[in-house]
Amino acid sequence: MVTIGNRIFTKFERPDPKVVEMFRGLPSSNINDEMNRLFCMHDYIRLMNPACSRPLLGTAITVKAPIGDNLFFHQALDMAQPGDIIVVDGASGCNRSLAGEIMLRFATKKGLAGVVVDGCLRDLDGIEKLDMPIYAKGITPQGPFKFGPGEVNTPIACGGQVVFPGDILVGDPDGIVVIRRQDAEVVAQAAIKKKASEDKTFELMEADLAAYAAKHKATTEKRFTSAGGEVPQFGSYTELYKL
Ligand SMILES: O=C([O-])CC(=O)C(=O)O
C-alpha cells in the first residue's frame, strides 16, 4: 500500500502574524461578504463554550481523521504552536468523540488559538469552562479509537469548506470563515472598510431614524430597478384573486 492517507507533514507556511491580527475584531459575516459570501463553514459547526472570553482567530493546522479515531489529532496537538488552530476533518461522524476535556485543556494550556472539529467532542461540562474557542458538530460520551490512519497538514474539508494548513480562521458566535493565507491582506482591508460602513449605518439609525428609513427605501427600490425592472408592487392579494 502507498502512504497516501497515512502522512504527517511537518512543514507549512504560516501567515505573517501582523496579517492575522488585521482580522481582530472583524465579524465573520463582514469578512465573508468581502469574499462573495462563499467561505463560511456550515451552521452545524457550533461554538461549544460560549462563555469563552476570546473569539477564534489564528492559523490552521489540519487533521484528516477516520471516523471515530483520533490518533492523528493527538499528533497534531503535539505539533501545534501558540496561535495555531487545530482543524479536524472527522468526516462529520458523531458516533464517537474525537477529543475531550484532557486534550482540549492541554490545547488551551499550550496557548493554541482554538480547536474546530467536524465531528463530536465529549466532556461538555469541562469544555464549557475552557478559555479557548472550541467549535464542533456535537457531543457524545462515546470515546475514540487510536489506531489511525490519518493525515496532518494536508488540505481537508471541515464544515463544507476546504481548509489548507496555514489558512486563517475567524470565528464568532455566528460561525467560522476561512481565508487563504495568500488572500488575507486584501480581504482584511476590504472587511475593515465594510465594518466601518456598517458602524456608520448603526450611527445613522440611532441618530435619525427617518433619514435611515428613507435611505433604506431608496436602496431597496434601486435594487429592483437596477435589475432593469420596477418594484413589482400590487394591491390586495385577496382582491386580485377575488377571494
Ligand atoms: O480519549 C481521548 O483521546 C480523548 C479524551 O477523552 C480526552 O481528551 O479527554
GROMACS .gro file of C-alpha atoms and ligand atoms in nm:
model
  252
    1MET     CA    1   0.000   0.000   0.000
    2VAL     CA    2   0.118   0.355  -0.065
    3THR     CA    3   0.142   0.603   0.221
    4ILE     CA    4  -0.136   0.833   0.097
    5GLY     CA    5  -0.388   0.874   0.379
    6ASN     CA    6  -0.124   0.797   0.640
    7ARG     CA    7   0.107   1.100   0.640
    8ILE     CA    8   0.224   1.373   0.874
    9PHE     CA    9   0.358   1.686   0.703
   10THR     CA   10   0.574   1.879   0.946
   11LYS     CA   11   0.630   2.193   0.737
   12PHE     CA   12   0.387   2.451   0.604
   13GLU     CA   13   0.390   2.824   0.569
   14ARG     CA   14   0.212   3.025   0.836
   15PRO     CA   15   0.083   3.375   0.753
   16ASP     CA   16   0.256   3.686   0.887
   17PRO     CA   17   0.117   3.734   1.243
   18LYS     CA   18   0.060   4.104   1.159
   19VAL     CA   19  -0.177   3.999   0.881
   20VAL     CA   20  -0.360   3.761   1.117
   21GLU     CA   21  -0.401   4.050   1.363
   22MET     CA   22  -0.569   4.264   1.094
   23PHE     CA   23  -0.875   4.039   1.137
   24ARG     CA   24  -0.908   4.101   1.511
   25GLY     CA   25  -1.249   4.249   1.592
   26LEU     CA   26  -1.392   4.189   1.245
   27PRO     CA   27  -1.719   3.992   1.233
   28SER     CA   28  -1.707   3.667   1.035
   29SER     CA   29  -2.004   3.795   0.832
   30ASN     CA   30  -1.821   4.111   0.715
   31ILE     CA   31  -1.516   3.908   0.612
   32ASN     CA   32  -1.723   3.654   0.421
   33ASP     CA   33  -1.926   3.929   0.248
   34GLU     CA   34  -1.597   4.058   0.106
   35MET     CA   35  -1.528   3.712  -0.042
   36ASN     CA   36  -1.861   3.699  -0.226
   37ARG     CA   37  -2.027   3.519   0.067
   38LEU     CA   38  -1.884   3.175  -0.012
   39PHE     CA   39  -1.635   3.081   0.261
   40CYS     CA   40  -1.825   3.015   0.585
   41MET     CA   41  -1.846   2.674   0.743
   42HIS     CA   42  -2.189   2.513   0.777
   43ASP     CA   43  -2.404   2.622   1.068
   44TYR     CA   44  -2.371   2.278   1.230
   45ILE     CA   45  -2.018   2.371   1.341
   46ARG     CA   46  -2.113   2.544   1.667
   47LEU     CA   47  -1.923   2.721   1.945
   48MET     CA   48  -1.926   2.476   2.236
   49ASN     CA   49  -1.804   2.717   2.504
   50PRO     CA   50  -1.987   3.049   2.453
   51ALA     CA   51  -1.853   3.189   2.783
   52CYS     CA   52  -1.502   3.188   2.631
   53SER     CA   53  -1.359   3.540   2.652
   54ARG     CA   54  -1.185   3.547   2.314
   55PRO     CA   55  -1.307   3.493   1.958
   56LEU     CA   56  -1.149   3.242   1.722
   57LEU     CA   57  -0.856   3.392   1.532
   58GLY     CA   58  -0.547   3.204   1.419
   59THR     CA   59  -0.374   2.978   1.171
   60ALA     CA   60  -0.498   2.633   1.070
   61ILE     CA   61  -0.304   2.314   1.134
   62THR     CA   62  -0.513   2.040   0.976
   63VAL     CA   63  -0.605   1.682   1.063
   64LYS     CA   64  -0.783   1.429   0.845
   65ALA     CA   65  -0.918   1.164   1.082
   66PRO     CA   66  -1.101   0.841   1.009
   67ILE     CA   67  -1.450   0.844   1.164
   68GLY     CA   68  -1.415   0.785   1.541
   69ASP     CA   69  -1.031   0.769   1.554
   70ASN     CA   70  -0.815   1.047   1.699
   71LEU     CA   71  -0.453   0.920   1.682
   72PHE     CA   72  -0.356   1.188   1.428
   73PHE     CA   73  -0.542   1.456   1.627
   74HIS     CA   74  -0.315   1.369   1.923
   75GLN     CA   75  -0.018   1.402   1.687
   76ALA     CA   76  -0.134   1.748   1.573
   77LEU     CA   77  -0.172   1.850   1.937
   78ASP     CA   78   0.194   1.768   1.994
   79MET     CA   79   0.297   1.964   1.683
   80ALA     CA   80   0.075   2.273   1.724
   81GLN     CA   81   0.228   2.607   1.824
   82PRO     CA   82   0.077   2.901   2.013
   83GLY     CA   83  -0.164   3.084   1.781
   84ASP     CA   84  -0.247   2.772   1.582
   85ILE     CA   85  -0.600   2.636   1.544
   86ILE     CA   86  -0.630   2.258   1.510
   87VAL     CA   87  -0.891   2.198   1.240
   88VAL     CA   88  -1.014   1.840   1.221
   89ASP     CA   89  -1.193   1.671   0.935
   90GLY     CA   90  -1.371   1.398   1.128
   91ALA     CA   91  -1.595   1.324   0.828
   92SER     CA   92  -1.885   1.469   1.032
   93GLY     CA   93  -1.900   1.148   1.236
   94CYS     CA   94  -2.082   1.176   1.565
   95ASN     CA   95  -2.089   0.818   1.682
   96ARG     CA   96  -1.761   0.879   1.872
   97SER     CA   97  -1.598   1.189   2.015
   98LEU     CA   98  -1.259   1.294   1.876
   99ALA     CA   99  -1.145   1.490   2.184
  100GLY     CA  100  -1.248   1.555   2.540
  101GLU     CA  101  -1.150   1.776   2.830
  102ILE     CA  102  -0.798   1.635   2.861
  103MET     CA  103  -0.695   1.712   2.503
  104LEU     CA  104  -0.877   2.044   2.494
  105ARG     CA  105  -0.739   2.161   2.827
  106PHE     CA  106  -0.389   2.070   2.701
  107ALA     CA  107  -0.456   2.272   2.383
  108THR     CA  108  -0.567   2.569   2.594
  109LYS     CA  109  -0.259   2.546   2.817
  110LYS     CA  110  -0.031   2.526   2.511
  111GLY     CA  111  -0.165   2.866   2.400
  112LEU     CA  112  -0.346   2.742   2.092
  113ALA     CA  113  -0.594   2.985   1.936
  114GLY     CA  114  -0.871   2.726   1.908
  115VAL     CA  115  -0.994   2.385   1.801
  116VAL     CA  116  -1.252   2.318   1.528
  117VAL     CA  117  -1.385   1.966   1.475
  118ASP     CA  118  -1.620   1.843   1.204
  119GLY     CA  119  -1.731   1.567   1.435
  120CYS     CA  120  -1.810   1.523   1.803
  121LEU     CA  121  -1.642   1.603   2.137
  122ARG     CA  122  -1.707   1.485   2.492
  123ASP     CA  123  -1.690   1.628   2.846
  124LEU     CA  124  -1.910   1.931   2.775
  125ASP     CA  125  -1.906   2.037   3.143
  126GLY     CA  126  -1.529   2.075   3.130
  127ILE     CA  127  -1.519   2.221   2.778
  128GLU     CA  128  -1.759   2.500   2.878
  129LYS     CA  129  -1.507   2.622   3.136
  130LEU     CA  130  -1.209   2.641   2.897
  131ASP     CA  131  -1.100   2.986   2.777
  132MET     CA  132  -1.009   2.890   2.419
  133PRO     CA  133  -1.276   2.885   2.147
  134ILE     CA  134  -1.385   2.529   2.069
  135TYR     CA  135  -1.619   2.451   1.781
  136ALA     CA  136  -1.768   2.114   1.688
  137LYS     CA  137  -2.072   1.946   1.543
  138GLY     CA  138  -2.192   1.786   1.863
  139ILE     CA  139  -2.125   1.595   2.184
  140THR     CA  140  -2.120   1.226   2.267
  141PRO     CA  141  -1.965   1.050   2.567
  142GLN     CA  142  -1.851   0.760   2.349
  143GLY     CA  143  -1.473   0.780   2.313
  144PRO     CA  144  -1.247   0.744   2.009
  145PHE     CA  145  -1.018   0.468   1.885
  146LYS     CA  146  -0.648   0.541   1.839
  147PHE     CA  147  -0.523   0.335   1.550
  148GLY     CA  148  -0.506   0.575   1.255
  149PRO     CA  149  -0.457   0.610   0.967
  150GLY     CA  150  -0.492   0.979   0.903
  151GLU     CA  151  -0.314   1.288   0.779
  152VAL     CA  152  -0.172   1.603   0.936
  153ASN     CA  153  -0.128   1.923   0.736
  154THR     CA  154  -0.294   1.831   0.409
  155PRO     CA  155  -0.596   2.014   0.262
  156ILE     CA  156  -0.913   1.895   0.437
  157ALA     CA  157  -1.288   1.951   0.434
  158CYS     CA  158  -1.437   2.098   0.751
  159GLY     CA  159  -1.793   2.224   0.777
  160GLY     CA  160  -1.824   2.222   0.398
  161GLN     CA  161  -1.511   2.432   0.341
  162VAL     CA  162  -1.171   2.332   0.211
  163VAL     CA  163  -0.907   2.424   0.469
  164PHE     CA  164  -0.535   2.432   0.389
  165PRO     CA  165  -0.269   2.432   0.660
  166GLY     CA  166  -0.176   2.799   0.703
  167ASP     CA  167  -0.525   2.932   0.625
  168ILE     CA  168  -0.660   3.195   0.863
  169LEU     CA  169  -0.981   3.115   1.051
  170VAL     CA  170  -1.203   3.378   1.210
  171GLY     CA  171  -1.493   3.268   1.428
  172ASP     CA  172  -1.753   3.432   1.648
  173PRO     CA  173  -2.097   3.327   1.775
  174ASP     CA  174  -2.224   3.333   1.412
  175GLY     CA  175  -1.974   3.071   1.293
  176ILE     CA  176  -1.642   3.042   1.113
  177VAL     CA  177  -1.499   3.193   0.795
  178VAL     CA  178  -1.189   3.056   0.621
  179ILE     CA  179  -0.938   3.285   0.448
  180ARG     CA  180  -0.647   3.171   0.233
  181ARG     CA  181  -0.313   3.299   0.359
  182GLN     CA  182  -0.240   3.441   0.013
  183ASP     CA  183  -0.567   3.642   0.007
  184ALA     CA  184  -0.559   3.755   0.368
  185GLU     CA  185  -0.425   4.109   0.347
  186VAL     CA  186  -0.656   4.228   0.073
  187VAL     CA  187  -0.958   4.058   0.235
  188ALA     CA  188  -0.880   4.212   0.575
  189GLN     CA  189  -0.852   4.560   0.423
  190ALA     CA  190  -1.189   4.521   0.249
  191ALA     CA  191  -1.356   4.381   0.563
  192ILE     CA  192  -1.223   4.670   0.775
  193LYS     CA  193  -1.394   4.912   0.532
  194LYS     CA  194  -1.713   4.705   0.537
  195LYS     CA  195  -1.727   4.711   0.916
  196ALA     CA  196  -1.670   5.089   0.923
  197SER     CA  197  -1.957   5.134   0.678
  198GLU     CA  198  -2.188   4.915   0.892
  199ASP     CA  199  -2.089   5.110   1.204
  200LYS     CA  200  -2.196   5.429   1.023
  201THR     CA  201  -2.530   5.267   0.938
  202PHE     CA  202  -2.592   5.194   1.306
  203GLU     CA  203  -2.494   5.552   1.395
  204LEU     CA  204  -2.742   5.695   1.144
  205MET     CA  205  -3.018   5.459   1.265
  206GLU     CA  206  -2.967   5.579   1.623
  207ALA     CA  207  -2.929   5.949   1.537
  208ASP     CA  208  -3.203   5.994   1.273
  209LEU     CA  209  -3.442   5.705   1.216
  210ALA     CA  210  -3.642   5.889   0.946
  211ALA     CA  211  -3.323   5.956   0.746
  212TYR     CA  212  -3.222   5.593   0.780
  213ALA     CA  213  -3.570   5.474   0.672
  214ALA     CA  214  -3.559   5.699   0.362
  215LYS     CA  215  -3.213   5.569   0.274
  216HIS     CA  216  -3.326   5.210   0.320
  217LYS     CA  217  -3.632   5.264   0.096
  218ALA     CA  218  -3.420   5.426  -0.177
  219THR     CA  219  -3.165   5.143  -0.166
  220THR     CA  220  -3.434   4.875  -0.186
  221GLU     CA  221  -3.603   5.048  -0.481
  222LYS     CA  222  -3.268   5.083  -0.656
  223ARG     CA  223  -3.211   4.708  -0.619
  224PHE     CA  224  -3.531   4.636  -0.806
  225THR     CA  225  -3.482   4.897  -1.076
  226SER     CA  226  -3.111   4.836  -1.139
  227ALA     CA  227  -3.203   4.484  -1.245
  228GLY     CA  228  -3.398   4.654  -1.526
  229GLY     CA  229  -3.738   4.617  -1.367
  230GLU     CA  230  -3.969   4.803  -1.135
  231VAL     CA  231  -4.084   4.733  -0.783
  232PRO     CA  232  -4.342   4.456  -0.851
  233GLN     CA  233  -4.600   4.614  -0.629
  234PHE     CA  234  -4.965   4.507  -0.621
  235GLY     CA  235  -5.264   4.597  -0.410
  236SER     CA  236  -5.452   4.332  -0.220
  237TYR     CA  237  -5.390   3.960  -0.282
  238THR     CA  238  -5.747   3.873  -0.192
  239GLU     CA  239  -5.888   4.137  -0.432
  240LEU     CA  240  -5.667   4.015  -0.718
  241TYR     CA  241  -5.787   3.658  -0.674
  242LYS     CA  242  -6.141   3.765  -0.582
  243LEU     CA  243  -6.121   3.560  -0.262
  244LIG     O1  244  -0.968   0.962   2.458
  244LIG     C1  245  -0.917   1.061   2.407
  244LIG     O2  246  -0.818   1.055   2.332
  244LIG     C2  247  -0.980   1.194   2.423
  244LIG     C3  248  -1.036   1.225   2.558
  244LIG     O3  249  -1.116   1.154   2.611
  244LIG     C4  250  -0.995   1.348   2.624
  244LIG     O4  251  -0.925   1.429   2.565
  244LIG     O5  252  -1.040   1.373   2.739
   0.00000   0.00000   0.00000
